[in-house]
PDB file of C-alpha atoms in Angstrom:
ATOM      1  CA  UNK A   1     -22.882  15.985 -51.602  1.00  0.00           C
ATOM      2  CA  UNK A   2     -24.175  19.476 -51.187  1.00  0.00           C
ATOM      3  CA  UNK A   3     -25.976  17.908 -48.677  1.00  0.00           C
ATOM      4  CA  UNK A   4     -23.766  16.767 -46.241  1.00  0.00           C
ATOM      5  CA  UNK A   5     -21.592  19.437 -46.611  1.00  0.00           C
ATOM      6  CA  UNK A   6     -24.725  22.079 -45.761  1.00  0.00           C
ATOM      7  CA  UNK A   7     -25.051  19.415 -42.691  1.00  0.00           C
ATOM      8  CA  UNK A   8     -21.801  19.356 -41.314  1.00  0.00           C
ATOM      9  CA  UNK A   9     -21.482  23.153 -41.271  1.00  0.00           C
ATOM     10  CA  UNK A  10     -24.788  23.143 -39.475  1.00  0.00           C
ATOM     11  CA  UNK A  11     -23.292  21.115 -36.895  1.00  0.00           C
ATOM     12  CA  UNK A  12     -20.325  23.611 -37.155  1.00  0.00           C
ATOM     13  CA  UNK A  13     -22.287  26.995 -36.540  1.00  0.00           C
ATOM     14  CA  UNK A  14     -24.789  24.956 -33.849  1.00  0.00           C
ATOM     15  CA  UNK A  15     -21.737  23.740 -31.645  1.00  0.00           C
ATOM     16  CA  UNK A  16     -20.213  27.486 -31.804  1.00  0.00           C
ATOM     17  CA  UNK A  17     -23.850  28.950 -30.698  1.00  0.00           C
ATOM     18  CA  UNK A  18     -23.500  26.144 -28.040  1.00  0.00           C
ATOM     19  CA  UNK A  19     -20.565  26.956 -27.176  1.00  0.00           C
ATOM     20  CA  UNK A  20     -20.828  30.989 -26.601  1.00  0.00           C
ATOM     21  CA  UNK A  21     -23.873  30.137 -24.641  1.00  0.00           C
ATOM     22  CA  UNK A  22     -21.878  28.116 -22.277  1.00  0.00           C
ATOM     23  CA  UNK A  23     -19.645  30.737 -21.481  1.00  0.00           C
ATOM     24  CA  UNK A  24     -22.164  33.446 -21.191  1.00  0.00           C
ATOM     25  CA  UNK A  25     -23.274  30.896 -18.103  1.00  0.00           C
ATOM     26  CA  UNK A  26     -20.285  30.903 -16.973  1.00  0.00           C
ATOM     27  CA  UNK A  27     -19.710  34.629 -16.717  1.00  0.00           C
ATOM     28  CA  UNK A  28     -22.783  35.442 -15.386  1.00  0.00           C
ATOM     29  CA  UNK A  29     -22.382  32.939 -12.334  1.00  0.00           C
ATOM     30  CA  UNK A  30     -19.469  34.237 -11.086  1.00  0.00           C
ATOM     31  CA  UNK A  31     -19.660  36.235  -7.969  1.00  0.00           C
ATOM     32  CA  UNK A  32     -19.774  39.499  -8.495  1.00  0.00           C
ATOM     33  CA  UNK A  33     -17.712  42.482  -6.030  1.00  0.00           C
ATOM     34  CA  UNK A  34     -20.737  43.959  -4.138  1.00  0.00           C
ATOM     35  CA  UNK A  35     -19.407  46.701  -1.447  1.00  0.00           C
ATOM     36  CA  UNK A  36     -19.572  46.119   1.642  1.00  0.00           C
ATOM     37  CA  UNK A  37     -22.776  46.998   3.787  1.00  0.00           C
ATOM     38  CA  UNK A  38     -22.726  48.937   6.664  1.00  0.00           C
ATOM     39  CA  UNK A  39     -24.477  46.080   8.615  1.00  0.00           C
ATOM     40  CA  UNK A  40     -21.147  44.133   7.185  1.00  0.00           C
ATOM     41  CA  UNK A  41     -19.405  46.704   8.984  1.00  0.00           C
ATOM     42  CA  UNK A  42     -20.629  46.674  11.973  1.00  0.00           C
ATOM     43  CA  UNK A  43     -20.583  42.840  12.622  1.00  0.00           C
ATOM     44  CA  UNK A  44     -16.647  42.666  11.577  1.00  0.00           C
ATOM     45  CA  UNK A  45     -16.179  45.481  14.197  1.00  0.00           C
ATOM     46  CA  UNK A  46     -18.263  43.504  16.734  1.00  0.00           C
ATOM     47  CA  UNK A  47     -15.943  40.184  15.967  1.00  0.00           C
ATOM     48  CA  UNK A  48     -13.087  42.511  16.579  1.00  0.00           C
ATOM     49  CA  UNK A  49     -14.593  43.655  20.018  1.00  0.00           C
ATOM     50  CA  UNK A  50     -14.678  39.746  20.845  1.00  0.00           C
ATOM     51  CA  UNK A  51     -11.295  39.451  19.950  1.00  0.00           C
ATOM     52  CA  UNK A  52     -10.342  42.287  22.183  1.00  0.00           C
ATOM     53  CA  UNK A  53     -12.221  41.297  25.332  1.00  0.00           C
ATOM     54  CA  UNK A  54     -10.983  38.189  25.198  1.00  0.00           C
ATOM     55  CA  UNK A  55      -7.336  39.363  25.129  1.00  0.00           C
ATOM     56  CA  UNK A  56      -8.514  41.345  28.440  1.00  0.00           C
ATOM     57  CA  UNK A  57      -9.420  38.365  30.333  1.00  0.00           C
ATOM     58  CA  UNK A  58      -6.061  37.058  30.918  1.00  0.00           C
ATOM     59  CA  UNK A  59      -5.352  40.208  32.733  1.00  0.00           C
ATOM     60  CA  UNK A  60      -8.430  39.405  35.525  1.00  0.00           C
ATOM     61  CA  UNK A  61      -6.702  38.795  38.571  1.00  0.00           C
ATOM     62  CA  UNK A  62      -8.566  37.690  42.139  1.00  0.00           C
ATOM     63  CA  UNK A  63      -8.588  39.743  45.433  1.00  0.00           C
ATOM     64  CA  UNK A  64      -9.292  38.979  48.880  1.00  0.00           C
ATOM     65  CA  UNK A  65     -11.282  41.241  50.732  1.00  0.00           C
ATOM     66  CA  UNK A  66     -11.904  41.363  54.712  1.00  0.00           C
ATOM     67  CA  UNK A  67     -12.631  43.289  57.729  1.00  0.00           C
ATOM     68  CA  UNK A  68     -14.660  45.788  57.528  1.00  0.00           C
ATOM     69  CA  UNK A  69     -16.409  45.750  54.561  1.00  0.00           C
ATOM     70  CA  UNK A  70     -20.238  45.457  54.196  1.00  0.00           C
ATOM     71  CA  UNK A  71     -19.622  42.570  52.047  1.00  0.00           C
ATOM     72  CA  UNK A  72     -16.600  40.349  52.557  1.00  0.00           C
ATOM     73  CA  UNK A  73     -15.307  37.452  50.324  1.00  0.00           C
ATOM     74  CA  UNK A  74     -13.323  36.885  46.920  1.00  0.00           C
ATOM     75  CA  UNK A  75     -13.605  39.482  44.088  1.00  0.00           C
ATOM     76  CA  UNK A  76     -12.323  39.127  40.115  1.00  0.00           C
ATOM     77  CA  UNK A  77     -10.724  42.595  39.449  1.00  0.00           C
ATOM     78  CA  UNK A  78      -8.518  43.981  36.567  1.00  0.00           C
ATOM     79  CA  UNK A  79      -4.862  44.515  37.081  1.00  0.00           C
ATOM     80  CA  UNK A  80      -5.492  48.200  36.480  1.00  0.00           C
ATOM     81  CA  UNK A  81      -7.884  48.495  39.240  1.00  0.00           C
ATOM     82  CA  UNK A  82      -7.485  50.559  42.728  1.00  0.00           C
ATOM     83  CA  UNK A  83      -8.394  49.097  46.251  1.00  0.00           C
ATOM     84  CA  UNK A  84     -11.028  51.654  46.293  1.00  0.00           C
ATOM     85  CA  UNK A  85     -12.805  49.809  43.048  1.00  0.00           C
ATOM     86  CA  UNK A  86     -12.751  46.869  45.061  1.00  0.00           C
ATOM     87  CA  UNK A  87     -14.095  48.030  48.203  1.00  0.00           C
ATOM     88  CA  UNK A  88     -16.873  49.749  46.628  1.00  0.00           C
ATOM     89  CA  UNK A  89     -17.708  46.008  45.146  1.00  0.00           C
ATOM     90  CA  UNK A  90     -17.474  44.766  48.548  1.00  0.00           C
ATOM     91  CA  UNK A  91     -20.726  47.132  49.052  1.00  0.00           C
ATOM     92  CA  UNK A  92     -17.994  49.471  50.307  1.00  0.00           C
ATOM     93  CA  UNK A  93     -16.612  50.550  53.757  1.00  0.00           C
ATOM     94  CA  UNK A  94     -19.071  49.633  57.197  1.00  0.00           C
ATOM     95  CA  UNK A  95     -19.639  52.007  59.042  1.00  0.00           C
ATOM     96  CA  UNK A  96     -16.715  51.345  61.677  1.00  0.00           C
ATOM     97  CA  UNK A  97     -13.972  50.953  59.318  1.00  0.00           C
ATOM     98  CA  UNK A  98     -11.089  53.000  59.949  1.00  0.00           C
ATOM     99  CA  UNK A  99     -10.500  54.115  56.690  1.00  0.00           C
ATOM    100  CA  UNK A 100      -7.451  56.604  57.614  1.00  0.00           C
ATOM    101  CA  UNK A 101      -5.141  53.432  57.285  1.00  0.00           C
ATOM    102  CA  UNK A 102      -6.652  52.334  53.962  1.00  0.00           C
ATOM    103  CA  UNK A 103      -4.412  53.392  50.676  1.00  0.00           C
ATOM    104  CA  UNK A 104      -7.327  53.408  48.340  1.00  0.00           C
ATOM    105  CA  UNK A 105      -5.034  54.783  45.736  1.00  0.00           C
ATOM    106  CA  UNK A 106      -3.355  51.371  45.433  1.00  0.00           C
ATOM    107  CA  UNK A 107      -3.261  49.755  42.501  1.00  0.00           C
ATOM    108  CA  UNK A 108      -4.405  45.706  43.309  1.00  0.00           C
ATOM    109  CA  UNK A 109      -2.620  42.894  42.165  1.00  0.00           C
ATOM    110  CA  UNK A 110      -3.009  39.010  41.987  1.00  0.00           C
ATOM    111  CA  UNK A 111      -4.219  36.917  45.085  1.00  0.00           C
ATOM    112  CA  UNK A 112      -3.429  40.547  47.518  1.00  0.00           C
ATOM    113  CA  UNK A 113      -5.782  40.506  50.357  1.00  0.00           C
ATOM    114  CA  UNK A 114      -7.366  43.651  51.572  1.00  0.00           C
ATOM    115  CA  UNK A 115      -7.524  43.859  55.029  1.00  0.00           C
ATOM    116  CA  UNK A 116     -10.024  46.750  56.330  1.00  0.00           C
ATOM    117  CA  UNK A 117      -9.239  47.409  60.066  1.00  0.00           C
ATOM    118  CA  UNK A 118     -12.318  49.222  62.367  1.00  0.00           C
ATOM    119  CA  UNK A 119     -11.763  52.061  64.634  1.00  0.00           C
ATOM    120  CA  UNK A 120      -9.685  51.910  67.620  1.00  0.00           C
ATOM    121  CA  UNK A 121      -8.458  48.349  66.290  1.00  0.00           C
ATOM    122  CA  UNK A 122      -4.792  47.331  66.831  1.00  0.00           C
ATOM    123  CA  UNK A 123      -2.616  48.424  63.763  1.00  0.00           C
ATOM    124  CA  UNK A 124       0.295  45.423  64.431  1.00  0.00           C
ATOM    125  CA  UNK A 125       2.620  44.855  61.810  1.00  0.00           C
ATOM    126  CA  UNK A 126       0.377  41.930  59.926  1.00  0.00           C
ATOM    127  CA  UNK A 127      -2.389  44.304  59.356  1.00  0.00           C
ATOM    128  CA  UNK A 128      -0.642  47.346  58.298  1.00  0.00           C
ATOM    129  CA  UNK A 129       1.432  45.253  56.046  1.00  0.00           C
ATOM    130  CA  UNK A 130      -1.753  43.740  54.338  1.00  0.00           C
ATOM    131  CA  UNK A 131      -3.327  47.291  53.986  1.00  0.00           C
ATOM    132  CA  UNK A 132      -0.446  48.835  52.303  1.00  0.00           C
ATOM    133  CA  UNK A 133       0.014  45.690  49.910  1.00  0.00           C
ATOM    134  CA  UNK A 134       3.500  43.939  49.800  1.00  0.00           C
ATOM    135  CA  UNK A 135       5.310  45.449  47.473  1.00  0.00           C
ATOM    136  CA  UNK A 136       6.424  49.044  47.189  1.00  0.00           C
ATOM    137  CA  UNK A 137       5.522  51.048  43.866  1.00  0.00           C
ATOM    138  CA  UNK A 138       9.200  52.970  44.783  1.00  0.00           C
ATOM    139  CA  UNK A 139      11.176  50.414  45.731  1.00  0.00           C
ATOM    140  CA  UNK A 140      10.089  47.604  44.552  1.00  0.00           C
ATOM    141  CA  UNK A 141      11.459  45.280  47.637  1.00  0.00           C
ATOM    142  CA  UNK A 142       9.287  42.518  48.705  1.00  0.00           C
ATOM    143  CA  UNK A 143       7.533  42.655  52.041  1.00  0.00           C
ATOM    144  CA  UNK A 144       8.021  38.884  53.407  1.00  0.00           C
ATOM    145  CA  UNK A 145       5.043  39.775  55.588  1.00  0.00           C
ATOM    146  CA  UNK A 146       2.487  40.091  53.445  1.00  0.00           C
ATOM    147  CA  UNK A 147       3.639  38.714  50.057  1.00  0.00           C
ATOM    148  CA  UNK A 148       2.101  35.963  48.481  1.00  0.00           C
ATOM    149  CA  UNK A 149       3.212  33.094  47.839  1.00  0.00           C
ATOM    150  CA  UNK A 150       3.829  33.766  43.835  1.00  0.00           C
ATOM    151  CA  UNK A 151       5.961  36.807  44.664  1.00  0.00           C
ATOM    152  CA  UNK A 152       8.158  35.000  47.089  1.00  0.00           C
ATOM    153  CA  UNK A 153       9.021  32.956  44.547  1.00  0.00           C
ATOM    154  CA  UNK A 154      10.554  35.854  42.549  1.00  0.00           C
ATOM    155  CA  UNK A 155      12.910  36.350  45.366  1.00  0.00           C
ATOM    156  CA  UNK A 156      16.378  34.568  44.806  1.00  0.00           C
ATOM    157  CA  UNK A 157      16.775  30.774  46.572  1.00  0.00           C
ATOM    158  CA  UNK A 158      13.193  31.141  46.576  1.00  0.00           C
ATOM    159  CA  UNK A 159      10.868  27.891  45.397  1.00  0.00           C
ATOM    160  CA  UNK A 160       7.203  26.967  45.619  1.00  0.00           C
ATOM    161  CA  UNK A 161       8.434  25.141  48.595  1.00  0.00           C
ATOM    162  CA  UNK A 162      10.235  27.227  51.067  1.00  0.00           C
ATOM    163  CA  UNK A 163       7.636  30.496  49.673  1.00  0.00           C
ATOM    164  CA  UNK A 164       4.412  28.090  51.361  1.00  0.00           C
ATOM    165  CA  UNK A 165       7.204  27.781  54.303  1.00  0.00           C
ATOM    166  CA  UNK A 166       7.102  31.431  54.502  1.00  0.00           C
ATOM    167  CA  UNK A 167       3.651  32.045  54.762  1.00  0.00           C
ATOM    168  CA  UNK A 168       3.171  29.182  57.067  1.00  0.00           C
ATOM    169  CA  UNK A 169       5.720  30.498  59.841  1.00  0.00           C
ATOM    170  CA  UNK A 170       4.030  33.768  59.140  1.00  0.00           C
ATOM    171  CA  UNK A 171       0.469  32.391  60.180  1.00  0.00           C
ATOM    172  CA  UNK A 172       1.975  30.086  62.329  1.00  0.00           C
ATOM    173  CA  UNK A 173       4.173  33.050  64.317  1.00  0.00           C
ATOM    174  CA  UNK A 174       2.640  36.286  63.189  1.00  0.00           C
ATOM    175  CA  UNK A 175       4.588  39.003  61.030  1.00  0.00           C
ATOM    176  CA  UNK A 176       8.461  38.290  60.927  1.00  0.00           C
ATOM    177  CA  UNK A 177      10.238  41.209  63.514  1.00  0.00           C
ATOM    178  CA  UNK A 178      13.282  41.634  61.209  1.00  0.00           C
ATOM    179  CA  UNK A 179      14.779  40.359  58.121  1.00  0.00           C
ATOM    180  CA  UNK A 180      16.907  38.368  59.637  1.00  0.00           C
ATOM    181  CA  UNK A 181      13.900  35.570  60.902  1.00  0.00           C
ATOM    182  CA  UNK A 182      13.479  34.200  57.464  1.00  0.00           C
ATOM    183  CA  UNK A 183      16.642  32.360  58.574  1.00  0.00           C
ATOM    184  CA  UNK A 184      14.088  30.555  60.625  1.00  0.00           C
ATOM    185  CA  UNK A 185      12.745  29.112  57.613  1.00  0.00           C
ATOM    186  CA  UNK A 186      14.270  25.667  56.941  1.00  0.00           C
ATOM    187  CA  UNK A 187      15.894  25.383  53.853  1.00  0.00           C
ATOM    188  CA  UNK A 188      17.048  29.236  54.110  1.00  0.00           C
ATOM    189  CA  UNK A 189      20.893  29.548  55.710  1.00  0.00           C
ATOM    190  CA  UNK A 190      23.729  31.908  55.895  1.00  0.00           C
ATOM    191  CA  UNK A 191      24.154  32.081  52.261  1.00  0.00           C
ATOM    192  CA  UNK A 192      20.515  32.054  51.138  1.00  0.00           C
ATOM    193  CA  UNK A 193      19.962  34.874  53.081  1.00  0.00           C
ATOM    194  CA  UNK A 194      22.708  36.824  51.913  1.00  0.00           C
ATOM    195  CA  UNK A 195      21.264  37.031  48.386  1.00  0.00           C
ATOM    196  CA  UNK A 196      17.850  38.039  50.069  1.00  0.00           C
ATOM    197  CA  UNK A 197      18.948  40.820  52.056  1.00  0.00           C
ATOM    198  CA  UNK A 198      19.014  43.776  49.779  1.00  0.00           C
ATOM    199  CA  UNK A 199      15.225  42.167  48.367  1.00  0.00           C
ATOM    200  CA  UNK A 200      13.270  42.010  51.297  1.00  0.00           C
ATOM    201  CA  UNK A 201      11.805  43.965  54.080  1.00  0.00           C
ATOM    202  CA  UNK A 202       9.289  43.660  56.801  1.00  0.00           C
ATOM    203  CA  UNK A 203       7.139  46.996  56.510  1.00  0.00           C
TER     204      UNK A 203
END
């Protein structure tokens, strides 16, 4: 009798020992709060950098850039950029550009062509209108003679259609004389034009 009781409370004490060891285990594989390293640090900022620069992306826009330039063609820019940042990575200015009609101040913008003239070249309308960009920083009026075709489309009665119209009478024709031509457009009447008026301009 004595026994089986001195056995079961043997069993008793070695389950509890059992037991407490268990959760000693447990505690001690828990993860414990380590601070944070500076290399830690650093690689969270650098993820964060990512993040950033691929925010800025969106914002690349493309620029045309002719005439005379050392090295003509299609350039990625930033929407805060100046024609002079994008001359200079067109190898910048050869050595008979006429750079008293250039507005190097200018801030570019998507698909704008940059048209360098040479010295003693004819400054028509076209040109000068290219230069200058189409859309003034004052008044913000479009220039139907040098926008694109993405900010014809902002004008009113304006679609994707009668916008590629525009710039095909325009290389079709040459630079439009007065505001009134875009009635030559077809598709743009009477009434068209009267909601266009007050938004356009020619230089």
């Amino acid at each position: 009798m004595i026994n089986t009781l001195m056995k079961k409370n043997w069993l008793y004490v070695c389950g509890g020992i059992i037991a407490v060891i268990a959760a000693v285990l447990v505690y001690l594989r828990q993860p414990e709060d380590k601070p944070i390293s500076i290399e830690q640090l650093l690689l969270e900022e650098t993820k964060s950098t990512d993040i950033v620069d691929e925010e800025e992306e969106i914002d690349e826009i493309i620029v045309d850039v002719k005439g005379a330039v050392n090295r003509p063609g299609v350039y990625t820019a930033s929407n805060q950029e100046r024609v002079i940042d994008v001359i200079n990575r067109a190898g910048g200015l050869s050595e008979n550009a006429d750079e008293m009609l250039v507005n190097f101040a200018q801030k570019v913008m998507d698909e704008m062509v940059i048209y360098i003239p040479v010295i003693g070249e004819e400054a028509d309308g076209y040109t000068m209108q290219e230069i200058a960009g189409s859309q003034s920083a004052n008044d913000g009026i479009i220039n139907i003679n040098s926008a694109t075709e993405s900010e014809l489309e902002t004008l009113a009665g304006i679609g994707p259609s009668k916008a590629a119209s525009i710039i095909e009478y325009r290389e079709a024709n040459g630079p439009f004389q007065q505001i009134e031509d875009i009635k030559k457009i077809s598709g743009i009447g009477d009434k068209t034009f009267e909601k266009l008026k007050d938004s356009i301009k020619i230089k």
